[in-house]
CSV table of C-alpha atoms in Angstrom, one decimal:
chain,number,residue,atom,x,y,z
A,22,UNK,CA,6.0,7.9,78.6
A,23,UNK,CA,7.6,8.3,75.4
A,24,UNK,CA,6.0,6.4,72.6
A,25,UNK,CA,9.6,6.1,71.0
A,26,UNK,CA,11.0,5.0,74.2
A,27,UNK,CA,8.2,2.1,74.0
A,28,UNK,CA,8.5,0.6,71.0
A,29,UNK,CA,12.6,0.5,71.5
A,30,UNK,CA,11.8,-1.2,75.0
A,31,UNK,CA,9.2,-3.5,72.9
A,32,UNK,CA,12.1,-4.2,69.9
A,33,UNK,CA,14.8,-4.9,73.2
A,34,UNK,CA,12.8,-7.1,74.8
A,35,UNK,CA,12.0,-9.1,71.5
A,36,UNK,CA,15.8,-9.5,70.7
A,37,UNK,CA,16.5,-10.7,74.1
A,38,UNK,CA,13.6,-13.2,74.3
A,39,UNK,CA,15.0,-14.3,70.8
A,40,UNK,CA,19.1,-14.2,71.5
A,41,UNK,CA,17.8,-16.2,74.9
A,42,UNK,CA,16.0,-18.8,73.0
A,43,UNK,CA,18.9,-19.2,70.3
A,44,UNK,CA,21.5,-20.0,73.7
A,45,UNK,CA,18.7,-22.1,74.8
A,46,UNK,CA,18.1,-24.6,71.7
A,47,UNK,CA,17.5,-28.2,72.0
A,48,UNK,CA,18.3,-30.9,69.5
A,49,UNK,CA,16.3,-33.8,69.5
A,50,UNK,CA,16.8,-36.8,67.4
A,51,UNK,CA,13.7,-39.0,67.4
A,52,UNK,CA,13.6,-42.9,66.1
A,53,UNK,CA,10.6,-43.8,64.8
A,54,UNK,CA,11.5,-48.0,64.7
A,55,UNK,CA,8.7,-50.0,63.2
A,56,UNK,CA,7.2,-52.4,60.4
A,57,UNK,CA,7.5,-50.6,56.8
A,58,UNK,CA,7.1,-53.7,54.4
A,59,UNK,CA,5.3,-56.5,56.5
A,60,UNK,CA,2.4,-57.5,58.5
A,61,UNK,CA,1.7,-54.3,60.5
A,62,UNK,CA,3.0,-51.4,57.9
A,63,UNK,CA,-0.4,-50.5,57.1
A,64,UNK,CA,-1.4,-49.9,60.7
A,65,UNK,CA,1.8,-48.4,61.7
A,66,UNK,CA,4.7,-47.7,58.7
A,67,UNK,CA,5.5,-44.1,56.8
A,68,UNK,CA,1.7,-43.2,58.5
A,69,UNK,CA,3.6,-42.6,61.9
A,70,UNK,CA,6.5,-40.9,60.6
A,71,UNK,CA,4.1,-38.2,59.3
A,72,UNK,CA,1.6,-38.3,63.0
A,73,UNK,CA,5.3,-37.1,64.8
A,74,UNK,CA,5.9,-34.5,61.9
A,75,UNK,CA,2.5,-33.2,62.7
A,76,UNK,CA,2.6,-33.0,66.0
A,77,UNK,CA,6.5,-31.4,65.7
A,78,UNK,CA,4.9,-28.6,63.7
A,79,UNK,CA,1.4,-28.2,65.4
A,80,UNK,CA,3.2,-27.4,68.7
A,81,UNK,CA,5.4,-25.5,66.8
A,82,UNK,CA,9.2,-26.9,68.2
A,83,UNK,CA,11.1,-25.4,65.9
A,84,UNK,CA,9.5,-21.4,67.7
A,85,UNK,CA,10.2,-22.6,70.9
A,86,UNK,CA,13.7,-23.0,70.1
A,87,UNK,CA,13.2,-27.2,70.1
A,88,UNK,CA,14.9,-28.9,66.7
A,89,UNK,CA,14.0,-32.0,65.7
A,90,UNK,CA,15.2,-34.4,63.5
A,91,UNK,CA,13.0,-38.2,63.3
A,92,UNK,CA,15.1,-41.0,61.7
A,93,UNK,CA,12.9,-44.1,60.8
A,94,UNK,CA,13.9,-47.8,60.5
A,95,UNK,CA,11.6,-51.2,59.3
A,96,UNK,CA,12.3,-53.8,62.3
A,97,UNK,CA,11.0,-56.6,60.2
A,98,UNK,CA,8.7,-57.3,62.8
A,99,UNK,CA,11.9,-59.7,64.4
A,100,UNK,CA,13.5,-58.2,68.3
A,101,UNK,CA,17.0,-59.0,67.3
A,102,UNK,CA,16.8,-56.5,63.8
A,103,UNK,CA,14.8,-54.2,66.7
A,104,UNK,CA,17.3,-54.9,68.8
A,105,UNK,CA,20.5,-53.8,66.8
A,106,UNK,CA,18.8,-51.0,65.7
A,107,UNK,CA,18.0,-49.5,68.3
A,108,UNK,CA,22.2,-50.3,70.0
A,109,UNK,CA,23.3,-48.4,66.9
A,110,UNK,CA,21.1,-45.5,67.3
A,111,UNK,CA,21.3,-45.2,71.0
A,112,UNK,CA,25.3,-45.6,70.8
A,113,UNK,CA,26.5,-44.1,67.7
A,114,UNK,CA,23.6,-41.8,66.4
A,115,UNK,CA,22.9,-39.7,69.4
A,116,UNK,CA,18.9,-41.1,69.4
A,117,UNK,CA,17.4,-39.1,72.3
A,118,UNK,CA,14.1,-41.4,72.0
A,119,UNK,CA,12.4,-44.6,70.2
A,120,UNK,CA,8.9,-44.7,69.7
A,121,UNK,CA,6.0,-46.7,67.7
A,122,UNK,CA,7.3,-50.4,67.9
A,123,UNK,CA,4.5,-52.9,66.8
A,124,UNK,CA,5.2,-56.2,67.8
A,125,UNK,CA,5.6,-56.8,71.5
A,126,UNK,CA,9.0,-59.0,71.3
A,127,UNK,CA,10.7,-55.7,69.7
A,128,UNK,CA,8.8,-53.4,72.0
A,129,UNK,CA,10.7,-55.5,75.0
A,130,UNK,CA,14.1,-56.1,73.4
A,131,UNK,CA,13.6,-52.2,73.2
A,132,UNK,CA,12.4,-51.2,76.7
A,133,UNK,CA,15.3,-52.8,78.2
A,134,UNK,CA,17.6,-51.0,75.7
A,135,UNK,CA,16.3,-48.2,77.2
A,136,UNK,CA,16.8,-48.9,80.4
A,137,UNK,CA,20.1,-49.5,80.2
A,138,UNK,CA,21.3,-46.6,78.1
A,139,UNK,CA,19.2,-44.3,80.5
A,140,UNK,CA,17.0,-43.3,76.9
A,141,UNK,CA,13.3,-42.8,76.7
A,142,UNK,CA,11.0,-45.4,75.1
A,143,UNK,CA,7.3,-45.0,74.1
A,144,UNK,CA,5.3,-47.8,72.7
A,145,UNK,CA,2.5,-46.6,70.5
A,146,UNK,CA,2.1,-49.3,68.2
A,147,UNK,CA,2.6,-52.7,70.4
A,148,UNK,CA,0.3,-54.5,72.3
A,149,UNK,CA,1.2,-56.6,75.5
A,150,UNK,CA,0.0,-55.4,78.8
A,151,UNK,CA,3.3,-56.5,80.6
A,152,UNK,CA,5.0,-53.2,78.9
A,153,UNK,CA,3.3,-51.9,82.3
A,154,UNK,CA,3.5,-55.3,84.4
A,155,UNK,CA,5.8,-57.5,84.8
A,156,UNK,CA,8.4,-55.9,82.6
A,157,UNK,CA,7.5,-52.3,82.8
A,158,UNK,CA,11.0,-50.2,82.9
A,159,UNK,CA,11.8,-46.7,84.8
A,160,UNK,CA,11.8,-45.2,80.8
A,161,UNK,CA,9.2,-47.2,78.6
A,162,UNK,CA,5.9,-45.4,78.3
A,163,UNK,CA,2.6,-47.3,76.7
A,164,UNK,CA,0.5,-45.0,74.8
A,165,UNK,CA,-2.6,-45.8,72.5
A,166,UNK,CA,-3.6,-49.3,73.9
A,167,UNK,CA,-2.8,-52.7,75.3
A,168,UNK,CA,-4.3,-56.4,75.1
A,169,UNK,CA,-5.7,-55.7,78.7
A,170,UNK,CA,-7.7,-52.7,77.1
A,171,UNK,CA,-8.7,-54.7,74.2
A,172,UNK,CA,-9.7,-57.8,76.2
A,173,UNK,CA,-11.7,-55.8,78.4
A,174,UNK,CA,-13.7,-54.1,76.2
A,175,UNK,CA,-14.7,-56.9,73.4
A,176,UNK,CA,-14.5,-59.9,75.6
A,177,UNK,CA,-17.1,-58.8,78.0
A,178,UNK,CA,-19.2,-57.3,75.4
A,179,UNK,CA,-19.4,-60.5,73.8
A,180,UNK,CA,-19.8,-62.4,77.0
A,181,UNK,CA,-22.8,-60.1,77.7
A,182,UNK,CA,-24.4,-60.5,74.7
A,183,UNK,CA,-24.5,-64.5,75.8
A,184,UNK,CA,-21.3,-65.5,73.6
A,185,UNK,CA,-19.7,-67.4,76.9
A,186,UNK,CA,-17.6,-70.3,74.9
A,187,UNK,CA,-14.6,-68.9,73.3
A,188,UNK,CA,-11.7,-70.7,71.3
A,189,UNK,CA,-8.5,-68.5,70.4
A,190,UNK,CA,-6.8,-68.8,67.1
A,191,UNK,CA,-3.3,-66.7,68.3
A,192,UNK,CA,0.0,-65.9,66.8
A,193,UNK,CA,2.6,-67.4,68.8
A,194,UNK,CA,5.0,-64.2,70.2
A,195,UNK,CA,4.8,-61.6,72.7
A,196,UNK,CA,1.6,-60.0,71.9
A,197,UNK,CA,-0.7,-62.7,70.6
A,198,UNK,CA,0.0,-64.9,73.8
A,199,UNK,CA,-0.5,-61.5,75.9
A,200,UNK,CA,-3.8,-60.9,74.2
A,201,UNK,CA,-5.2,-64.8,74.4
A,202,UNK,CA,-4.0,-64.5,78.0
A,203,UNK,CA,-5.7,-61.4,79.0
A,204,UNK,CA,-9.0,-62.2,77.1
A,205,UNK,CA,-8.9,-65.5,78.6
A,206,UNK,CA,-9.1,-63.8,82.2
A,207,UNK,CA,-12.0,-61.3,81.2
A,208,UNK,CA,-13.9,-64.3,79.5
A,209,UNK,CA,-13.8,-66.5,82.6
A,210,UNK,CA,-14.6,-63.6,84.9
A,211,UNK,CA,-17.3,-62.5,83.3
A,212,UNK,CA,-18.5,-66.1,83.5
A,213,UNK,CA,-17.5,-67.7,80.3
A,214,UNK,CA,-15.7,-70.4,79.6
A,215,UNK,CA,-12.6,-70.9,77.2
A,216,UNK,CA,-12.5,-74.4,75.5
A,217,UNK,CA,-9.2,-74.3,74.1
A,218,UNK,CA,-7.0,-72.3,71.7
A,219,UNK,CA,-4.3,-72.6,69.2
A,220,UNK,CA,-1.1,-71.1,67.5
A,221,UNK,CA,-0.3,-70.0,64.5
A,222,UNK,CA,3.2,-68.8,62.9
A,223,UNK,CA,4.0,-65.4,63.1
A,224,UNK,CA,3.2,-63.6,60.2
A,225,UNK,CA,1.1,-66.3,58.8
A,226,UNK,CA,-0.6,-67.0,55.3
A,227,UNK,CA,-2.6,-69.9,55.2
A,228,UNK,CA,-4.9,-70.4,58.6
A,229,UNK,CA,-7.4,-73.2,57.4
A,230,UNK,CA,-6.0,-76.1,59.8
A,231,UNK,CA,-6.3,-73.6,62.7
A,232,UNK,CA,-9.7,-72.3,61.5
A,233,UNK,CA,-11.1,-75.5,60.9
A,234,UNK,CA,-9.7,-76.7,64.1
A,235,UNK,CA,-11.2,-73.7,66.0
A,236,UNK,CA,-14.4,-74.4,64.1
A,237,UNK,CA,-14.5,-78.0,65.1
A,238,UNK,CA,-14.6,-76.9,68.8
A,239,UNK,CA,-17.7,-75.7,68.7
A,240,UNK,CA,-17.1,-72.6,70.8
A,241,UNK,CA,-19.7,-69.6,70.0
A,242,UNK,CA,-16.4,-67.2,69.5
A,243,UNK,CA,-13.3,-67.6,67.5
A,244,UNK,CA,-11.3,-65.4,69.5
A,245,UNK,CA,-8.8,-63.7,67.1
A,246,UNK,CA,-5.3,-63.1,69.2
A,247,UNK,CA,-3.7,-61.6,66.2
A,248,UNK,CA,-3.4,-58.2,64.6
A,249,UNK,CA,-2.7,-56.7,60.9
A,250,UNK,CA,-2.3,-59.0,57.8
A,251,UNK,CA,-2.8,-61.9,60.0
A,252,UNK,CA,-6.0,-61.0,61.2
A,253,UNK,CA,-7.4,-59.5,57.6
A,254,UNK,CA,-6.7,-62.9,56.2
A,255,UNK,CA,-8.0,-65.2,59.0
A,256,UNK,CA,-11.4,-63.5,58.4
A,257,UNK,CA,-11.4,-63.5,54.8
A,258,UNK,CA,-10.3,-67.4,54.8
A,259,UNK,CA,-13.1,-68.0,57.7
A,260,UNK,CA,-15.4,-66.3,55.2
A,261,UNK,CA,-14.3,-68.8,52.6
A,262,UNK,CA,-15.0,-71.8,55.1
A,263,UNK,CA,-18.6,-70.2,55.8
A,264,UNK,CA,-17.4,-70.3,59.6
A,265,UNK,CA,-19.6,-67.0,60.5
A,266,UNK,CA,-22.4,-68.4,58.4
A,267,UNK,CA,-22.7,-71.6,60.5
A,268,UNK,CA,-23.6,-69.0,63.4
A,269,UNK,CA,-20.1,-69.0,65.2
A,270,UNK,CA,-18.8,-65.0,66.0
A,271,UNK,CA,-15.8,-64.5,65.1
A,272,UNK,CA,-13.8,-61.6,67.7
A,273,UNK,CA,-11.2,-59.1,66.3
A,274,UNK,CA,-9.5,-58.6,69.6
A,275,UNK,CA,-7.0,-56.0,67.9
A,276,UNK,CA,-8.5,-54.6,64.7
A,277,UNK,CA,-7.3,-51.5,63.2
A,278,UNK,CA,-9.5,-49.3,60.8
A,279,UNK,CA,-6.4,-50.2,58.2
A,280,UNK,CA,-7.6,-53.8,58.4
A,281,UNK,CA,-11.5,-53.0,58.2
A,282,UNK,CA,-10.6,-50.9,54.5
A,283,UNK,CA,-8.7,-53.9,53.3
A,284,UNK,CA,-11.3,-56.0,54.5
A,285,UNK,CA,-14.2,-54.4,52.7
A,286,UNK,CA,-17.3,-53.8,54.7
A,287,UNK,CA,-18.7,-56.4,52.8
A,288,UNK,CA,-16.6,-59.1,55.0
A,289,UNK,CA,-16.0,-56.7,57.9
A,290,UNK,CA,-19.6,-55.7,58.4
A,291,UNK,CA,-20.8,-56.8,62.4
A,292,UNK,CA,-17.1,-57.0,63.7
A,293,UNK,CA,-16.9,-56.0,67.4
A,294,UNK,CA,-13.7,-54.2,68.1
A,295,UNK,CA,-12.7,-51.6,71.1
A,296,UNK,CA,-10.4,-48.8,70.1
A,297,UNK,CA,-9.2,-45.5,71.7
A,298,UNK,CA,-9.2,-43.8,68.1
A,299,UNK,CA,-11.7,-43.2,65.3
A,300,UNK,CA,-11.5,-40.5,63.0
A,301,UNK,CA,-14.7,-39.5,63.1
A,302,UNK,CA,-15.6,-39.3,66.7
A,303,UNK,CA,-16.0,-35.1,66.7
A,304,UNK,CA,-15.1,-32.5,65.3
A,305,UNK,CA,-11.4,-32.0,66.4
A,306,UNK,CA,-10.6,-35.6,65.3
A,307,UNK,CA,-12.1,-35.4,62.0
A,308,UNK,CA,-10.1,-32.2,60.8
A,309,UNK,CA,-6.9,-34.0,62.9
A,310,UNK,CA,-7.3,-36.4,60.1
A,311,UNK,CA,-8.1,-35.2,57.2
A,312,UNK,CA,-5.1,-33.2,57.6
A,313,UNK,CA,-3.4,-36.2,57.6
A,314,UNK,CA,-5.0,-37.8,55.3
A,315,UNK,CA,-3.6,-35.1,52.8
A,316,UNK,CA,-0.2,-36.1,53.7
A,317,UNK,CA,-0.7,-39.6,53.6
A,318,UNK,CA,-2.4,-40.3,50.1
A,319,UNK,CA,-6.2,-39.9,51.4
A,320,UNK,CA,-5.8,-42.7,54.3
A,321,UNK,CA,-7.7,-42.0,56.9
A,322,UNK,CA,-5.1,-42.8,60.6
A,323,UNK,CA,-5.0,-45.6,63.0
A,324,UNK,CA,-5.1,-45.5,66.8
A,325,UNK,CA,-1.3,-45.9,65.8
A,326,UNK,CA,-0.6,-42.6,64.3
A,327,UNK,CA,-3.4,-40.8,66.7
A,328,UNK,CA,-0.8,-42.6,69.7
A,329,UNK,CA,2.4,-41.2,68.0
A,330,UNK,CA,0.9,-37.6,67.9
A,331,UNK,CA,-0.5,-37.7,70.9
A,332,UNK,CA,3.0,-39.1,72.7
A,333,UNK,CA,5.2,-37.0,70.8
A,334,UNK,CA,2.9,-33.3,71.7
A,335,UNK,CA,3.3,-34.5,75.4
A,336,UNK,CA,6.7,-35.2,75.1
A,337,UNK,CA,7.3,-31.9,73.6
A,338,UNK,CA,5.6,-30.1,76.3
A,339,UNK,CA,8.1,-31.7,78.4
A,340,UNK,CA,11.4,-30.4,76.8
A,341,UNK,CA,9.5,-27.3,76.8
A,342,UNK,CA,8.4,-26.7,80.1
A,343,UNK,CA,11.9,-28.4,81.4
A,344,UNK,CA,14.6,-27.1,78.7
A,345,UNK,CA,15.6,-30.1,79.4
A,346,UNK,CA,16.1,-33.5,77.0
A,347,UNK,CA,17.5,-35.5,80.2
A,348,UNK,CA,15.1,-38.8,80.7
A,349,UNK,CA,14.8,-38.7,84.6
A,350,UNK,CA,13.9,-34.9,83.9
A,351,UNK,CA,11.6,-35.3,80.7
A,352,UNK,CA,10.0,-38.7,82.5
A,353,UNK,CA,8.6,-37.0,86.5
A,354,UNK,CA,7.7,-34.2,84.2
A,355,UNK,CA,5.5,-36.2,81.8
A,356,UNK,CA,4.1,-38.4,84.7
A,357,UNK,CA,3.4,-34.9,86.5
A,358,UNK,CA,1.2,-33.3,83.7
A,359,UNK,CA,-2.1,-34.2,82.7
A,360,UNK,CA,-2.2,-35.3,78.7
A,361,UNK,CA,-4.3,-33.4,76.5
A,362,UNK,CA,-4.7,-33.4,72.9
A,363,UNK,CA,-7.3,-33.5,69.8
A,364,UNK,CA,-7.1,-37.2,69.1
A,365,UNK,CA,-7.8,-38.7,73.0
A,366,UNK,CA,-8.6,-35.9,74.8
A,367,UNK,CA,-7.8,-35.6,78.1
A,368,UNK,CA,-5.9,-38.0,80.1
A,369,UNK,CA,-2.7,-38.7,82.2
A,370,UNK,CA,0.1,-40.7,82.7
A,371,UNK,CA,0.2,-43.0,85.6
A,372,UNK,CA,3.6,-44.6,87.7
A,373,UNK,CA,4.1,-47.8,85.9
A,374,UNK,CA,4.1,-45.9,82.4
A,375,UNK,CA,0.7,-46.6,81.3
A,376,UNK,CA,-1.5,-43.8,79.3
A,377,UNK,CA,-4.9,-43.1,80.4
A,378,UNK,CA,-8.1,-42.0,78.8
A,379,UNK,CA,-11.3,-43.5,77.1
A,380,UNK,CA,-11.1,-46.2,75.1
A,381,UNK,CA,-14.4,-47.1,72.6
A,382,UNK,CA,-16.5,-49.9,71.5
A,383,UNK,CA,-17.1,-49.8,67.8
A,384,UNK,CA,-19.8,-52.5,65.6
A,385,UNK,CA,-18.6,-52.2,62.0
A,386,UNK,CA,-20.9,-50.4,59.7
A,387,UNK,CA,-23.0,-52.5,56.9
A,388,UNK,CA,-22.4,-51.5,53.0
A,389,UNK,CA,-25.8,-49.8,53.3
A,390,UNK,CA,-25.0,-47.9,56.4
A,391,UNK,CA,-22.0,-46.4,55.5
A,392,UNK,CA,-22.4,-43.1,53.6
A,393,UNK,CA,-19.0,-43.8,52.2
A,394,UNK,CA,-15.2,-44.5,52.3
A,395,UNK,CA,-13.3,-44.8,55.9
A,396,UNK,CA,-17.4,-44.2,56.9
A,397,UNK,CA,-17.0,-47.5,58.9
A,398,UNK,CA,-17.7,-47.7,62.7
A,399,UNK,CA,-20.7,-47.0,64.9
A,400,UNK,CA,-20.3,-46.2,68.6
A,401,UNK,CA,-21.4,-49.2,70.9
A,402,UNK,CA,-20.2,-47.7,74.3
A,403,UNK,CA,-17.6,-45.7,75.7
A,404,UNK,CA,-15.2,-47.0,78.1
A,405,UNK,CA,-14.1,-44.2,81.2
A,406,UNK,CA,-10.1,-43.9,81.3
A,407,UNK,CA,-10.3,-45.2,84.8
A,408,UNK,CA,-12.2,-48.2,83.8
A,409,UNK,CA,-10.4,-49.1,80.5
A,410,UNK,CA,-7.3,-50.0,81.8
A,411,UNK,CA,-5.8,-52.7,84.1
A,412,UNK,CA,-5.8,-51.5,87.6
A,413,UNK,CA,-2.3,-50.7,88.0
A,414,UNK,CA,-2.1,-52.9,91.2
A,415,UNK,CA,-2.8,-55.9,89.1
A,416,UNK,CA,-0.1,-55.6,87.0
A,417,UNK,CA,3.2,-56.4,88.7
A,418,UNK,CA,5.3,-53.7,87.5
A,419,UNK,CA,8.5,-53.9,90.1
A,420,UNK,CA,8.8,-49.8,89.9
A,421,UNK,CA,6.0,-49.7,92.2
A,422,UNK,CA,7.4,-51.7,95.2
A,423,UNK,CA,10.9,-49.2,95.2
């Protein structure tokens, strides 16, 4: 054959592949809706916007003829703000899909936003298990973790270890009732017993009623049903009250490597915590983050960001093997493949929208056992995908009877 005749073929076959894939673009407009000034920015904030950026460019969208644009917003942590956000981006802005969404009461007002406009949800950054139970929608996925996750893997740790009393100091919304809830249930099944919880304001600043009240109890745990700023200062004012040094444990159900930095290993060391991320784990999540780390001022991410990359690559290998943005279309195909990606490895995506794969329980590191900053967890157990999550006939979710 000709060796001119080739490389025109080769140079033909090029421009066609690349006039196809100009006809065939897609434009995607992502809303990243979250807290960027309160309680949970740390955990969640700016960091995500750049975990969706990375995951844009490391799957390369913008080659495969996939153009996307992220918008962000701060929901103030309140569902109404979350709410009328998410109305104007859906109806006016042409937002193909909302992800992140810490706090659970904005993560619902969401989900049924999305079920009504037909529009794809993913939760990454809130907590409560009923996201896949009772009010688990047709479009809402739930990514990095959930209260039933948490509950599972540092109640019955605790419980194990012969900490069977527990009192619950919880903010009262969505996710910290969720969270008391579910740990409740793992406490008492494990054989436990829960002698009595209370509320606080959501965000809070000053705890020392509850804490002295969950003190006076007597309960071997203080069961933290709380997350972010909330739960950084509950254990720096229990410290205060010398509430750990009188020999009760206190449990960060949801604790965020953001919150152990803040915290200083000083006041964090001992902490039992279950996670699905941790920068360190190998070698594929360590240079993961320190690539983000360079594009987020040297902070090392939270099971947050890992969530939003890993949601965002899957969802992108959707479009791409559908050339397709259309929910019903991008949702079977998501659901149909297997997830796999360097921050959880692999994993899948079951009926009533829940994510799959390991989840880990971490002991905090002592001052003289860390060999530096963000140096902070040690590996207590691994949790198997099929075990860490609620069996998904125990949750209710309604798409399952249709």
């Amino acid at each position: 054959m000709n060796r001119n005749f080739v490389i025109v073929g080769a140079a033909l076959a090029a421009l066609w592949h690349s006039t196809a894939l100009a006809q065939d673009t897609i434009d995607i407009k992502v809303g990243v809706l979250n807290d960027r000034s309160g309680t949970y920015a740390d955990l969640s904030g700016p960091g995500s916007d750049i975990a969706a950026q990375m995951a844009i460019d490391d799957f390369g969208a913008a080659e495969k003829g996939i153009n996307v644009e992220i918008v962000g917003a701060d929901h103030q942590n309140k569902a109404d703000i979350a709410s009328s956000i998410a109305r104007r981006w859906f109806d006016q802005d042409g937002v193909d899909i909302i992800m992140d969404l810490p706090t659970s009461s904005a993560a619902f007002a969401v989900s049924d936003l999305g079920r009504q406009n037909n529009k794809l949800v993913i939760v990454t950054g809130g907590g409560s298990s009923d996201l896949t139970g009772t009010k688990c929608a047709p479009s809402t996925f739930h990514w990095a973790y959930d209260t039933w996750s948490l509950a599972h893997g540092t109640g019955s740790a605790l419980v194990e270890q012969g900490l069977d009393t527990w009192y619950f100091l919880t903010a009262d919304y969505a996710f910290g009732h969720s969270l008391e809830r579910d740990t409740s249930a793992i406490v008492t099944e494990a054989g436990g017993t829960v002698l009595g919880a209370i509320r606080h304001p959501f965000p809070g600043q000053d705890f020392s009623s509850f804490l002295l009240q969950a003190q006076s109890s007597g309960a071997k745990v203080i069961g933290l049903a709380n997350a972010g700023a909330d739960t950084i200062n509950s254990i720096k004012q229990a410290s205060e009250f010398g509430i750990t040094q009188s020999g009760q444990t206190l449990a960060g159900l949801l604790i965020f490597i953001s919150d152990v930095h803040a915290l200083g290993l000083q006041s964090a060391q001992g902490l039992v915590l279950t996670e699905s991320f941790y920068w360190d784990h190998n070698d594929e999540t360590r240079a993961w983050s320190r690539r983000f780390a360079e594009r987020f001022g040297g902070t090392m991410p939270t099971m947050s960001h890992a969530g939003m990359y890993s949601a965002m690559m899957h969802y992108l290998k959707a479009v791409d093997a559908t050339r397709s943005k259309d929910t019903a279309t991008i949702v079977a195909k998501m659901k149909e493949m297997p997830t796999q990606d360097v921050v959880f490895g692999a994993g899948r995506l079951r009926e009533d929208g829940r994510k799959i794969h390991d989840m880990y329980l971490f002991r905090v590191k002592t001052p003289q056992q860390s060999s530096g900053p963000w140096d902070y967890y040690e590996t207590v157990a691994t949790i198997p995908a099929e075990e860490a999550f609620r069996p998904i006939e125990d949750g209710g979710c309604p798409l399952l009877s249709k």
